[in-house]
XYZ file of N, CA and C in Angstrom:
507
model
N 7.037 22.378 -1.805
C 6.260 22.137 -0.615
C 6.355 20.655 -0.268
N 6.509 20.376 1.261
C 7.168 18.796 1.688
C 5.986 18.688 3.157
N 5.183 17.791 2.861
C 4.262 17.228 3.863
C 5.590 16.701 4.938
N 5.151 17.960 6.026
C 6.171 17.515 7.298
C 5.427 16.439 8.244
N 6.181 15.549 9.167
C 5.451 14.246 9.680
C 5.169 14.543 11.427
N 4.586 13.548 11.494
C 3.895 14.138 12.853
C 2.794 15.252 13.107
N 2.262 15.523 11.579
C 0.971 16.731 11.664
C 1.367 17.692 11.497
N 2.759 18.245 11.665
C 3.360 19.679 11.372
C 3.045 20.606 10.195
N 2.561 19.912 9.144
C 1.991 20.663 8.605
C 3.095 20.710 6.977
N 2.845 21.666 6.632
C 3.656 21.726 5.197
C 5.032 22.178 5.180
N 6.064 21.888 5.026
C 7.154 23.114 4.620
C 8.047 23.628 3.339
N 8.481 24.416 3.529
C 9.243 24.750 2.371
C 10.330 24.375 2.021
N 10.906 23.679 0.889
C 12.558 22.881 1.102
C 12.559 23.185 -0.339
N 14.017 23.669 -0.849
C 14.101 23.500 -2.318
C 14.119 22.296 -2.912
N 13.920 22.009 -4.289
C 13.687 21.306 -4.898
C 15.032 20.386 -4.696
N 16.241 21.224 -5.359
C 17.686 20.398 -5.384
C 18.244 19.525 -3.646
N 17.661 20.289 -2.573
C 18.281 19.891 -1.447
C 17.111 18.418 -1.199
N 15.584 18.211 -1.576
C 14.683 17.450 -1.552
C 15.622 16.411 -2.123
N 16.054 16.677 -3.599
C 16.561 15.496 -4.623
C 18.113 15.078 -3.825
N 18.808 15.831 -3.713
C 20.105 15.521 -2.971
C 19.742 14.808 -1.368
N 19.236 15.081 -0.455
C 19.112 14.132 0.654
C 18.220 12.847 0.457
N 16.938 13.012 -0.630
C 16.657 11.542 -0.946
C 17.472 10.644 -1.267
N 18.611 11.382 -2.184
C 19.577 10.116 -3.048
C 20.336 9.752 -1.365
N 20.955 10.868 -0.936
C 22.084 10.584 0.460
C 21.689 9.366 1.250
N 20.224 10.191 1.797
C 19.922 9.406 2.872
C 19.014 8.263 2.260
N 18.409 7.989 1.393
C 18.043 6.756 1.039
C 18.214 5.604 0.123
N 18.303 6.891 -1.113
C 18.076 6.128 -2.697
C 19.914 5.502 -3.171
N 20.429 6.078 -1.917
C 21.920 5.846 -2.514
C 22.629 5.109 -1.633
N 21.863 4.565 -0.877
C 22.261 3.179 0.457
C 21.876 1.700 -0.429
N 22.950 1.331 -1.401
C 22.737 0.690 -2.004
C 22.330 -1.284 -1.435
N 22.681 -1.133 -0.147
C 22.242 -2.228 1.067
C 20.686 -2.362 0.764
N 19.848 -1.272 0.622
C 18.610 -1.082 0.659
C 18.107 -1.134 -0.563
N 18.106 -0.065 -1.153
C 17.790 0.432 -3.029
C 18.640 -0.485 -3.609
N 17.750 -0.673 -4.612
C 18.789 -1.445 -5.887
C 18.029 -0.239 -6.992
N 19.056 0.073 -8.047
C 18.633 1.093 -9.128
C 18.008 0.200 -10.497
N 16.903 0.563 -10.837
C 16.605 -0.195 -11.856
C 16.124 0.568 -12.833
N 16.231 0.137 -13.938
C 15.864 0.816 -15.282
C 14.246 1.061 -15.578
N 13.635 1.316 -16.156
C 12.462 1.654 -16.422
C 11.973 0.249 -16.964
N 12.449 -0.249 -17.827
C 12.047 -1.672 -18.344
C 12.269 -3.250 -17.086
N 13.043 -2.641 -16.313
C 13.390 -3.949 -15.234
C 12.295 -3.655 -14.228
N 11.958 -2.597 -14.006
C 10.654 -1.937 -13.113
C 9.121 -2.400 -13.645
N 8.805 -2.087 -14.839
C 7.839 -2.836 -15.300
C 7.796 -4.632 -15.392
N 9.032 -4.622 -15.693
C 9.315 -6.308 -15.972
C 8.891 -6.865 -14.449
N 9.438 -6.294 -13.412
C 9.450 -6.917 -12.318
C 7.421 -6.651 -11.607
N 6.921 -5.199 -12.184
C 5.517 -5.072 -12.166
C 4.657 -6.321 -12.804
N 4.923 -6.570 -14.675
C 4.186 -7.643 -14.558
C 4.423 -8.921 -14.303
N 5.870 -9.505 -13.891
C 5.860 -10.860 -12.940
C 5.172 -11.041 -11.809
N 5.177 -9.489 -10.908
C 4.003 -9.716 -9.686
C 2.211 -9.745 -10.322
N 1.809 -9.339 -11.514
C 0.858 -8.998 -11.798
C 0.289 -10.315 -11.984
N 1.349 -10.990 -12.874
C 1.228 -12.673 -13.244
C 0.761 -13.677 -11.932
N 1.946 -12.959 -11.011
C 1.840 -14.124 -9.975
C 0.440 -13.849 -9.068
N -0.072 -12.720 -9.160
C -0.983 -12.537 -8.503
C -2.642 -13.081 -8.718
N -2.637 -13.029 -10.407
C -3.330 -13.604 -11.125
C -3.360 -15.322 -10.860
N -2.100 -15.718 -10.703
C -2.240 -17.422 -10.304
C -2.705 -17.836 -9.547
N -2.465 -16.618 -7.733
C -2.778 -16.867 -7.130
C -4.673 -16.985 -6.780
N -4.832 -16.007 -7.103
C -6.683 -15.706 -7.406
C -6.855 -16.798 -8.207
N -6.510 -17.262 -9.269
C -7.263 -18.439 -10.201
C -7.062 -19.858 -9.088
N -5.769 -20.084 -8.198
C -5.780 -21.391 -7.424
C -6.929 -21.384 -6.411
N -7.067 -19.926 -6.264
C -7.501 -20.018 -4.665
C -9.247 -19.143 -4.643
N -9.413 -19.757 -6.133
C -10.883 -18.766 -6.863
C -12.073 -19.564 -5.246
N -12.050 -20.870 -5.287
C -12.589 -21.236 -4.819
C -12.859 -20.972 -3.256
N -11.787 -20.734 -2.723
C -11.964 -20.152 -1.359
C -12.303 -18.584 -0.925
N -12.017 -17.635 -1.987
C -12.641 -16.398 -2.093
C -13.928 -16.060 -2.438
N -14.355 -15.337 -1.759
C -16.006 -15.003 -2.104
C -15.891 -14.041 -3.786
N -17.054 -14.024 -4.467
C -16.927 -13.831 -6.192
C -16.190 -12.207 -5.702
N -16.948 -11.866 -4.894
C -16.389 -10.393 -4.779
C -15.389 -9.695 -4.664
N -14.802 -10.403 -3.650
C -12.856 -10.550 -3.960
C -11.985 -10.973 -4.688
N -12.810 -12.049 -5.389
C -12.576 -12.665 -6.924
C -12.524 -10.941 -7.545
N -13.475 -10.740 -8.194
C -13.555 -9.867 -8.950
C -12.899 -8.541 -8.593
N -13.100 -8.293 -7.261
C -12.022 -6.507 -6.877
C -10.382 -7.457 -7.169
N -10.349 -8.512 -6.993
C -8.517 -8.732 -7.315
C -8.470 -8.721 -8.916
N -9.339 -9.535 -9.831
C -9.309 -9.351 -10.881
C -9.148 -8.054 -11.735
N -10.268 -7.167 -10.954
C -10.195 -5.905 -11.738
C -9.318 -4.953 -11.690
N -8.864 -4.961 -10.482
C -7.664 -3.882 -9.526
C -6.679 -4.353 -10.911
N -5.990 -5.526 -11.369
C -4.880 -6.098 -12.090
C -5.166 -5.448 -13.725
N -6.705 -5.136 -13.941
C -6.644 -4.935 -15.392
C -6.605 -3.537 -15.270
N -7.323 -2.559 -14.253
C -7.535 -1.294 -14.177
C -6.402 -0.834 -14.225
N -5.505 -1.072 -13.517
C -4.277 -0.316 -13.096
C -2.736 -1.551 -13.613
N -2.924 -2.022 -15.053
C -1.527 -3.027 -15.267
C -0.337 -2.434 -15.203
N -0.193 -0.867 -15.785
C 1.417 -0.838 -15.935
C 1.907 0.416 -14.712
N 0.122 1.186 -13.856
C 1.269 1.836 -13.348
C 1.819 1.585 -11.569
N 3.043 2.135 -11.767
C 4.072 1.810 -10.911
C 3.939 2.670 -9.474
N 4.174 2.086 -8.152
C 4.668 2.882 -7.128
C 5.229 3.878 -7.259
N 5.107 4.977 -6.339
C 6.161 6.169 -6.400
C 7.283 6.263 -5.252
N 8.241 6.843 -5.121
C 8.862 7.005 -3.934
C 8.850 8.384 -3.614
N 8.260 8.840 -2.667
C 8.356 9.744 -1.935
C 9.084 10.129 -0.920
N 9.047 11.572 -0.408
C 9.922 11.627 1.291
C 8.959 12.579 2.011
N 8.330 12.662 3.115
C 8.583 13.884 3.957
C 9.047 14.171 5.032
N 9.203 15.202 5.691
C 9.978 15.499 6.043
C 9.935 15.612 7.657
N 10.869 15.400 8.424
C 10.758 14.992 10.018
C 10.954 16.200 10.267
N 10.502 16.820 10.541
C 11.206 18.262 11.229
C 11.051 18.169 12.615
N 10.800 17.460 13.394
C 10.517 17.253 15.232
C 12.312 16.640 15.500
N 12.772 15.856 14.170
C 14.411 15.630 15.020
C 15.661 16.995 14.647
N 16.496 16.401 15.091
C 17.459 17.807 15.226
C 18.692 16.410 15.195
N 19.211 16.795 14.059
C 19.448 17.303 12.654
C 17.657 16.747 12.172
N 17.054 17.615 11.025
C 15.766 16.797 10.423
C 16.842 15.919 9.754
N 15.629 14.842 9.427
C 15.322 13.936 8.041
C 14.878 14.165 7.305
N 14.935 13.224 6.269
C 13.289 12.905 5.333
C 13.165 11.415 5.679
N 12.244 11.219 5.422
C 11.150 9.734 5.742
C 10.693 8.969 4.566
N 11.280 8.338 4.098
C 10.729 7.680 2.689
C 9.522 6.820 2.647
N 8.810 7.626 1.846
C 7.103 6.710 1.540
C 7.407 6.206 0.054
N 6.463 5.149 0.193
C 6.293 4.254 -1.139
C 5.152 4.589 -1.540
N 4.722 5.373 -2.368
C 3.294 5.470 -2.806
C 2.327 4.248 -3.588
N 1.743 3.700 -3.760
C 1.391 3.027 -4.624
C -0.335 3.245 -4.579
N -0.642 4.562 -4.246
C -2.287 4.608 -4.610
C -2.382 4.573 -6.844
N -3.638 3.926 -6.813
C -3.598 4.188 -7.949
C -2.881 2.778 -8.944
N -2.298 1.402 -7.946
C -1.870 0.631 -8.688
C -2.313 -0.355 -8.225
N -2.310 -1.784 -9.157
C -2.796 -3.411 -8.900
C -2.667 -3.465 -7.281
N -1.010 -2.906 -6.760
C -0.565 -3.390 -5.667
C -1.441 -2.865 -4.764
N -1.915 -1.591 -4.794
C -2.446 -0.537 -3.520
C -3.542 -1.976 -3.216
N -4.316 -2.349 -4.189
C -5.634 -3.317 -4.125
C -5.706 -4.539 -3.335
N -4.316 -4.877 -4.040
C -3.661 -6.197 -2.922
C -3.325 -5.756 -1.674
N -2.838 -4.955 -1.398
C -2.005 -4.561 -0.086
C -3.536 -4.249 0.496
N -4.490 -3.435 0.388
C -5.711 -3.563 1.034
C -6.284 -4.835 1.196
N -6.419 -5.875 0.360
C -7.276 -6.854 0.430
C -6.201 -7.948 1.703
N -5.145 -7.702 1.344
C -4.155 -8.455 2.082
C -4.437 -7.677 3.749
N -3.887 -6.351 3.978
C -4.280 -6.360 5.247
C -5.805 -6.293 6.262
N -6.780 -6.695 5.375
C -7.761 -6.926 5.721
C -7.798 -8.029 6.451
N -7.398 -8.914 5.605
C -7.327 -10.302 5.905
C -6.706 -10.874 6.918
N -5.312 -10.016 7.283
C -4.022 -10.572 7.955
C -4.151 -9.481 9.370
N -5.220 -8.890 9.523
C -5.266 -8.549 11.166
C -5.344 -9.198 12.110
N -5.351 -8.949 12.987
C -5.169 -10.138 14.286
C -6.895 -10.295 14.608
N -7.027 -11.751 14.860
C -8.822 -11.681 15.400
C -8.619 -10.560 16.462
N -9.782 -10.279 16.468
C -10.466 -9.248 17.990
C -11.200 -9.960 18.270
N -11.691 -10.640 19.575
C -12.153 -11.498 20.410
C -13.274 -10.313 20.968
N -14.337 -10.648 21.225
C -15.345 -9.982 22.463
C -15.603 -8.246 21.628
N -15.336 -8.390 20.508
C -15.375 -7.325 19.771
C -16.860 -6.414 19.709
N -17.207 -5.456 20.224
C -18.184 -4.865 20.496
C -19.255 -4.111 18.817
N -17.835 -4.157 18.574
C -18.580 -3.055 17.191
C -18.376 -3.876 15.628
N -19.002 -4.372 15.123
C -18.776 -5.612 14.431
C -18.022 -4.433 13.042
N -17.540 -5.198 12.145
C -16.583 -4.227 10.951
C -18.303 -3.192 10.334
N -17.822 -2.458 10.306
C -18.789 -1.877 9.283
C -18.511 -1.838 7.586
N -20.222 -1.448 7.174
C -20.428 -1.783 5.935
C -19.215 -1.057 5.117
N -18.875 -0.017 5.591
C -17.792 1.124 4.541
C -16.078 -0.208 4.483
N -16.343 -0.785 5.291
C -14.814 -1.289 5.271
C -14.822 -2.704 4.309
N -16.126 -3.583 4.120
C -16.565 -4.486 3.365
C -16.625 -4.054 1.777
N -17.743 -2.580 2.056
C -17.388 -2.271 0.648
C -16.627 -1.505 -0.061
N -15.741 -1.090 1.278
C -13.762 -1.053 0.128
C -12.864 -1.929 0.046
N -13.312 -3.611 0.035
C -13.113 -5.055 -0.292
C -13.738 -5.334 -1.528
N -15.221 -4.692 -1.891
C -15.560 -5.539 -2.688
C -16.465 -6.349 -1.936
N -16.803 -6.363 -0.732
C -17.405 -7.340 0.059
C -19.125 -7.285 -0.084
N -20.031 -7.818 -0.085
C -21.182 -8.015 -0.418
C -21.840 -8.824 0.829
N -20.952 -9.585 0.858
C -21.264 -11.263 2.068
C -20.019 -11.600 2.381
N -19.895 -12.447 3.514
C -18.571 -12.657 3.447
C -18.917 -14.746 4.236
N -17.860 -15.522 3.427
C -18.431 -17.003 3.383
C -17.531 -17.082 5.130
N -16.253 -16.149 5.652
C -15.575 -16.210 6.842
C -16.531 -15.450 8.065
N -17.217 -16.712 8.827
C -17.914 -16.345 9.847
C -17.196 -17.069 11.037
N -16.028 -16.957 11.309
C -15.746 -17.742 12.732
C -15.229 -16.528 13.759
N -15.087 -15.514 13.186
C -14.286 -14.464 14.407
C -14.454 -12.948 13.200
N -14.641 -12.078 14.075
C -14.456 -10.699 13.552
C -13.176 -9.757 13.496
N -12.792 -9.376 12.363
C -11.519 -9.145 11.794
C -11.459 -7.638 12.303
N -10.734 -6.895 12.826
C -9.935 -5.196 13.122
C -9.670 -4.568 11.660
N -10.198 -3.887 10.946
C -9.427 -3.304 10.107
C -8.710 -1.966 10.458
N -7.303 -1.895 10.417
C -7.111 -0.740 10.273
C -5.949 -0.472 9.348
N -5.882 0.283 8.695
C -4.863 0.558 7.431
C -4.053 1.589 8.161
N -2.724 1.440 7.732
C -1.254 2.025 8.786
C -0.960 2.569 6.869
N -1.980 3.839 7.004
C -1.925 4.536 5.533
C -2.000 6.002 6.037
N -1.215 6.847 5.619
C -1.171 8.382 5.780
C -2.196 9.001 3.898
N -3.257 9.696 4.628
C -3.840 10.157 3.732
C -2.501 11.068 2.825
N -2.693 11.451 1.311
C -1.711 12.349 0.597
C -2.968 12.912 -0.157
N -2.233 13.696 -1.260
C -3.061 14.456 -2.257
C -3.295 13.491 -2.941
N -2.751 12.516 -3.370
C -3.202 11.712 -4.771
C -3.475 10.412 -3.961
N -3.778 10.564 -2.440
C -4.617 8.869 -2.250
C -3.420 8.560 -0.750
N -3.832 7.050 -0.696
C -3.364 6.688 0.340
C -2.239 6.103 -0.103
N -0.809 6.405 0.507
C 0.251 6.119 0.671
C 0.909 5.153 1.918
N 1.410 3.860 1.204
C 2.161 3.419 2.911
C 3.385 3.632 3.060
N 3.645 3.496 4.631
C 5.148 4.187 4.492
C 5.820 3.235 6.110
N 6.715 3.040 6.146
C 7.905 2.849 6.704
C 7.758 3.932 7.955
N 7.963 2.623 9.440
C 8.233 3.656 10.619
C 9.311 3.337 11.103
C-alpha cells in the first residue's frame, strides 16, 4: 500500500516495482544520492548532532531556556535514529511517478527543522490573529524574549502514519 499524492488516497503497487522505480528514478541518479554505508550515515548523524550542540551552547544566551532545553533534549531523546526515505506515488501524471519523501519524524533533526522553520518565516505585518498557544507549545515556548513582529507558522509537512514527514515539490 503507497500513499498516492494530491489526496488520492491509497494504492496498490507491488513491493519489487516500489523498490525498482525508487532505485531508477531516484536512489540511482547518482548527481543527487550518494550511497552510504550504515556507519558513514551515523558518522555523518553524529557530526550534525555535535554541530548542533555547539551551536545551542554559543547562542545559549540569545535563546529563551525553553528552546534551550527542547534543542537540548530533542539531541539526547532521539541520538542515533536516522531519516527514512520514502516515495509516494503521483498517480494524477501520465506516465505516474513516485515522489521521494525524507522522513525524519522521530529524530534530533525533525526538532531542528521545526524550531528552524519557526523561526525563518517571513514577518506578517498587520497580522490579525497573533500565533497561538498550540504552535509555542510545539517549540517548547513558555514566553518568548522576540517581541518586535509576529512570526506565520506554517510547516510544508504531509501528515504519515508514523508522524510528520517533509518532502520535496
Amino acid at each position: 500500500m503507497v500513499e498516492a499524492d494530491k489526496n488520492l488516497g491509497g494504492a496498490i503497487l507491488d513491493r519489487s516495482v516500489y523498490i525498482s522505480r525508487g532505485i531508477k528514478e531516484h536512489l540511482g541518479n547518482t548527481a543527487v544520492y550518494q550511497r552510504l554505508t550504515k556507519q558513514q550515515a551515523y558518522g555523518f548523524n553524529n557530526i550534525l548532532r555535535y554541530r548542533m550542540g555547539i551551536f545551542v551552547s554559543k547562542y545559549r544566551t540569545q535563546l529563551t531556556p525553553a528552546e534551550t532545553d527542547y534543542l537540548y533534549k530533542s539531541m539526547l531523546r532521539f541520538p542515533d535514529k536516522l531519516a527514512r526515505f520514502r516515495m509516494s506515488l503521483k498517480a494524477h501524471k501520465n506516465p505516474w511517478k513516485m515522489q521521494p519523501i525524507v522522513c525524519c519524524a522521530g529524530t534530533f533533526i525533525n526538532c531542528l527543522s521545526k524550531w528552524l522553520d519557526y523561526w525563518l518565516q517571513p514577518p506578517v505585518l498587520h497580522q490579525k490573529q497573533l500565533p497561538t498557544a498550540q504552535q509555542h507549545h510545539r517549540l517548547g515556548h513558555t514566553t518568548t524574549k522576540r517581541k518586535t513582529f509576529h512570526c506565520r507558522h506554517s510547516v510544508n509537512v504531509h501528515q504519515h502514519q508514523h508522524g510528520p514527514c517533509y518532502r520535496s515539490d
